[in-house]
C-alpha cells in the first residue's frame, strides 16, 4: 500500500524525548493524589534515588533508541498497549462514533451502498498517492498509520496478537454481515456513472437483506471475537484445524477491505445507540477487522 508520497515533501519532526526532570515532575503530580502524606514522602525518596542512580543511564538509552528509530515509542506502544494485552478488544480497545441522522430517509441498502462507494474511492485516493497530506491548522501530520486503514485484520496469538495487511490483489472485496451470517461482496467494475455503481452495490445488498435467514447467536463466529484474546486464539485455531473450508472462509472475511454490518435493530435513545455501536449482541461484528460500518 502506498501512502501519499507528497506527505514526505515537508519533513516532520521526530517524536521528542521528554527530559528526565519533566518525566519526574509529571509522575510526581500524577502520584500525589494516590498516597497518604507519609506514603508520598516515601515515594519521593525512591524517586529521588532513581534520579540520582538509574535515571540518567536509562535516559541515555532512550536517546540512543530515538536516534535508531523513526519513532522511539511506536513499537513499545503497539506491543504493550495492544498486542500483549489479553483483554477483550471489544470492551478494552475498540471505539466507535456515529453520524447524525440524514435529513432524508433512505433505504438501508442505499445508505450502505453509498458509504461503501465513498470508502472505496477514499482507498483509491490513498493508495494512488493522490490524497492531500493531512494537516491541522497548516501543520502537516504524519500519515504513517493510514497503511493499516484498509484490508487489515488483527489476529489473536498464543501470547501476543499481530496485524496482517493484505495486498490489493486479495482485498478488493467487502465483507458484509447480516443476521449473524457473513458474505463477500464483489464490487462492480467502476463505470463512468457513480450513480450506476452505487445502484449495483445496492442491489447486491438488498438481495442479502431479502434472502438471509437469522442465525442463532450460539453459532455466530462474530461473538467469539469479543472474547478474551487467549480464548479467541484457542477457538480460532480450532476452527482453522477443523477443515480447509473454515480456513478459506476466515481468510475471505479477514482479508476484506473492511466490513459492513446490515443491522436489524433500530436504537432510539442515545444509550441504545451507543450500546449498539459498541458491541450490540456481537453477531454482526468481527472486532478484529480494521473498521466496520454499521
PDB file of C-alpha atoms in Angstrom, residues 13-133:
ATOM      1  CA  UNK A  13       9.734  16.434  13.423  1.00  0.00           C
ATOM      2  CA  UNK A  14      10.549  13.200  15.223  1.00  0.00           C
ATOM      3  CA  UNK A  15       8.672  12.365  18.386  1.00  0.00           C
ATOM      4  CA  UNK A  16      10.589  14.244  21.092  1.00  0.00           C
ATOM      5  CA  UNK A  17      12.024  12.548  24.148  1.00  0.00           C
ATOM      6  CA  UNK A  18      10.755  14.033  27.399  1.00  0.00           C
ATOM      7  CA  UNK A  19      13.551  15.330  29.598  1.00  0.00           C
ATOM      8  CA  UNK A  20      14.146  13.356  32.777  1.00  0.00           C
ATOM      9  CA  UNK A  21      13.154  16.248  35.022  1.00  0.00           C
ATOM     10  CA  UNK A  22       9.896  16.674  33.066  1.00  0.00           C
ATOM     11  CA  UNK A  23       9.100  12.981  33.458  1.00  0.00           C
ATOM     12  CA  UNK A  24       9.786  13.191  37.184  1.00  0.00           C
ATOM     13  CA  UNK A  25       7.616  16.283  37.564  1.00  0.00           C
ATOM     14  CA  UNK A  26       4.715  14.681  35.691  1.00  0.00           C
ATOM     15  CA  UNK A  27       4.983  11.499  37.723  1.00  0.00           C
ATOM     16  CA  UNK A  28       5.049  13.459  40.969  1.00  0.00           C
ATOM     17  CA  UNK A  29       1.833  15.306  40.136  1.00  0.00           C
ATOM     18  CA  UNK A  30       0.105  12.119  38.964  1.00  0.00           C
ATOM     19  CA  UNK A  31       1.146  10.134  42.039  1.00  0.00           C
ATOM     20  CA  UNK A  32       0.350  12.774  44.676  1.00  0.00           C
ATOM     21  CA  UNK A  33      -3.427  12.068  44.975  1.00  0.00           C
ATOM     22  CA  UNK A  34      -2.830   8.317  45.248  1.00  0.00           C
ATOM     23  CA  UNK A  35      -0.869   8.323  48.511  1.00  0.00           C
ATOM     24  CA  UNK A  36      -1.175   9.472  52.060  1.00  0.00           C
ATOM     25  CA  UNK A  37       1.315  12.099  53.235  1.00  0.00           C
ATOM     26  CA  UNK A  38       3.720   9.511  54.650  1.00  0.00           C
ATOM     27  CA  UNK A  39       3.391   7.270  51.589  1.00  0.00           C
ATOM     28  CA  UNK A  40       4.017  10.194  49.302  1.00  0.00           C
ATOM     29  CA  UNK A  41       7.182  11.137  51.181  1.00  0.00           C
ATOM     30  CA  UNK A  42       8.413   7.538  50.816  1.00  0.00           C
ATOM     31  CA  UNK A  43       7.581   7.660  47.113  1.00  0.00           C
ATOM     32  CA  UNK A  44       9.545  10.898  46.683  1.00  0.00           C
ATOM     33  CA  UNK A  45      12.552   9.353  48.413  1.00  0.00           C
ATOM     34  CA  UNK A  46      12.552   6.456  45.969  1.00  0.00           C
ATOM     35  CA  UNK A  47      12.044   8.855  43.077  1.00  0.00           C
ATOM     36  CA  UNK A  48      14.996  10.989  44.131  1.00  0.00           C
ATOM     37  CA  UNK A  49      17.128   7.867  44.416  1.00  0.00           C
ATOM     38  CA  UNK A  50      16.086   6.864  40.903  1.00  0.00           C
ATOM     39  CA  UNK A  51      17.081  10.292  39.539  1.00  0.00           C
ATOM     40  CA  UNK A  52      20.461  10.035  41.234  1.00  0.00           C
ATOM     41  CA  UNK A  53      21.214   6.453  40.160  1.00  0.00           C
ATOM     42  CA  UNK A  54      19.424   4.677  37.307  1.00  0.00           C
ATOM     43  CA  UNK A  55      17.609   7.653  35.795  1.00  0.00           C
ATOM     44  CA  UNK A  56      20.441   9.245  33.764  1.00  0.00           C
ATOM     45  CA  UNK A  57      21.602   5.947  32.229  1.00  0.00           C
ATOM     46  CA  UNK A  58      18.051   4.987  31.225  1.00  0.00           C
ATOM     47  CA  UNK A  59      17.524   8.450  29.772  1.00  0.00           C
ATOM     48  CA  UNK A  60      20.690   7.998  27.711  1.00  0.00           C
ATOM     49  CA  UNK A  61      19.440   4.637  26.440  1.00  0.00           C
ATOM     50  CA  UNK A  62      16.171   6.287  25.452  1.00  0.00           C
ATOM     51  CA  UNK A  63      18.083   8.918  23.484  1.00  0.00           C
ATOM     52  CA  UNK A  64      20.066   6.157  21.781  1.00  0.00           C
ATOM     53  CA  UNK A  65      16.851   4.390  20.822  1.00  0.00           C
ATOM     54  CA  UNK A  66      15.423   7.607  19.404  1.00  0.00           C
ATOM     55  CA  UNK A  67      18.484   8.000  17.196  1.00  0.00           C
ATOM     56  CA  UNK A  68      17.991   4.492  15.821  1.00  0.00           C
ATOM     57  CA  UNK A  69      14.230   4.620  15.230  1.00  0.00           C
ATOM     58  CA  UNK A  70      11.926   6.943  13.327  1.00  0.00           C
ATOM     59  CA  UNK A  71       9.547   6.793  16.284  1.00  0.00           C
ATOM     60  CA  UNK A  72      11.002   5.530  19.553  1.00  0.00           C
ATOM     61  CA  UNK A  73       7.573   4.873  21.112  1.00  0.00           C
ATOM     62  CA  UNK A  74       5.531   3.205  18.337  1.00  0.00           C
ATOM     63  CA  UNK A  75       6.850  -0.339  18.711  1.00  0.00           C
ATOM     64  CA  UNK A  76       6.535  -0.293  22.506  1.00  0.00           C
ATOM     65  CA  UNK A  77       3.066   1.229  22.340  1.00  0.00           C
ATOM     66  CA  UNK A  78       1.766  -1.389  19.899  1.00  0.00           C
ATOM     67  CA  UNK A  79       3.422  -4.226  21.773  1.00  0.00           C
ATOM     68  CA  UNK A  80       2.433  -3.447  25.354  1.00  0.00           C
ATOM     69  CA  UNK A  81      -0.737  -1.386  24.972  1.00  0.00           C
ATOM     70  CA  UNK A  82      -2.259  -3.662  22.331  1.00  0.00           C
ATOM     71  CA  UNK A  83      -0.648  -6.899  21.168  1.00  0.00           C
ATOM     72  CA  UNK A  84       0.273  -8.400  24.540  1.00  0.00           C
ATOM     73  CA  UNK A  85      -2.929  -7.161  26.167  1.00  0.00           C
ATOM     74  CA  UNK A  86      -5.102 -10.256  26.621  1.00  0.00           C
ATOM     75  CA  UNK A  87      -8.315  -8.428  27.481  1.00  0.00           C
ATOM     76  CA  UNK A  88     -11.271  -8.284  25.084  1.00  0.00           C
ATOM     77  CA  UNK A  89     -10.587  -5.730  22.370  1.00  0.00           C
ATOM     78  CA  UNK A  90     -14.328  -5.163  22.031  1.00  0.00           C
ATOM     79  CA  UNK A  91     -14.560  -3.676  25.505  1.00  0.00           C
ATOM     80  CA  UNK A  92     -10.975  -2.561  26.190  1.00  0.00           C
ATOM     81  CA  UNK A  93      -9.590  -1.320  22.858  1.00  0.00           C
ATOM     82  CA  UNK A  94     -12.128  -0.634  20.105  1.00  0.00           C
ATOM     83  CA  UNK A  95     -14.018   2.639  19.866  1.00  0.00           C
ATOM     84  CA  UNK A  96     -16.892   3.967  17.784  1.00  0.00           C
ATOM     85  CA  UNK A  97     -18.502   7.149  16.556  1.00  0.00           C
ATOM     86  CA  UNK A  98     -21.853   7.815  14.931  1.00  0.00           C
ATOM     87  CA  UNK A  99     -23.287  10.062  12.252  1.00  0.00           C
ATOM     88  CA  UNK A 100     -26.172  12.434  12.735  1.00  0.00           C
ATOM     89  CA  UNK A 101     -29.484  11.415  11.199  1.00  0.00           C
ATOM     90  CA  UNK A 102     -29.688  12.123   7.491  1.00  0.00           C
ATOM     91  CA  UNK A 103     -32.173  14.877   6.587  1.00  0.00           C
ATOM     92  CA  UNK A 104     -33.833  12.496   4.115  1.00  0.00           C
ATOM     93  CA  UNK A 105     -34.695   8.893   4.913  1.00  0.00           C
ATOM     94  CA  UNK A 106     -33.117   6.377   2.541  1.00  0.00           C
ATOM     95  CA  UNK A 107     -33.405   2.621   2.375  1.00  0.00           C
ATOM     96  CA  UNK A 108     -30.770   0.736   4.371  1.00  0.00           C
ATOM     97  CA  UNK A 109     -29.228  -0.871   1.281  1.00  0.00           C
ATOM     98  CA  UNK A 110     -28.953   2.528  -0.418  1.00  0.00           C
ATOM     99  CA  UNK A 111     -27.202   4.116   2.558  1.00  0.00           C
ATOM    100  CA  UNK A 112     -24.811   1.177   2.881  1.00  0.00           C
ATOM    101  CA  UNK A 113     -24.045   1.189  -0.853  1.00  0.00           C
ATOM    102  CA  UNK A 114     -23.271   4.910  -0.795  1.00  0.00           C
ATOM    103  CA  UNK A 115     -20.955   4.529   2.206  1.00  0.00           C
ATOM    104  CA  UNK A 116     -19.177   1.586   0.565  1.00  0.00           C
ATOM    105  CA  UNK A 117     -18.675   3.567  -2.638  1.00  0.00           C
ATOM    106  CA  UNK A 118     -17.278   6.547  -0.715  1.00  0.00           C
ATOM    107  CA  UNK A 119     -14.925   4.369   1.357  1.00  0.00           C
ATOM    108  CA  UNK A 120     -13.631   2.575  -1.739  1.00  0.00           C
ATOM    109  CA  UNK A 121     -12.985   5.881  -3.506  1.00  0.00           C
ATOM    110  CA  UNK A 122     -11.136   7.120  -0.429  1.00  0.00           C
ATOM    111  CA  UNK A 123      -8.997   3.978  -0.510  1.00  0.00           C
ATOM    112  CA  UNK A 124      -8.227   4.530  -4.190  1.00  0.00           C
ATOM    113  CA  UNK A 125      -7.080   8.073  -3.444  1.00  0.00           C
ATOM    114  CA  UNK A 126      -4.957   6.908  -0.553  1.00  0.00           C
ATOM    115  CA  UNK A 127      -3.233   4.106  -2.412  1.00  0.00           C
ATOM    116  CA  UNK A 128      -2.721   6.056  -5.639  1.00  0.00           C
ATOM    117  CA  UNK A 129      -0.922   8.848  -3.791  1.00  0.00           C
ATOM    118  CA  UNK A 130      -3.403  11.495  -4.921  1.00  0.00           C
ATOM    119  CA  UNK A 131      -4.627  12.390  -1.439  1.00  0.00           C
ATOM    120  CA  UNK A 132      -3.500  15.677   0.027  1.00  0.00           C
ATOM    121  CA  UNK A 133      -1.395  15.324   3.192  1.00  0.00           C
TER     122      UNK A 133
END
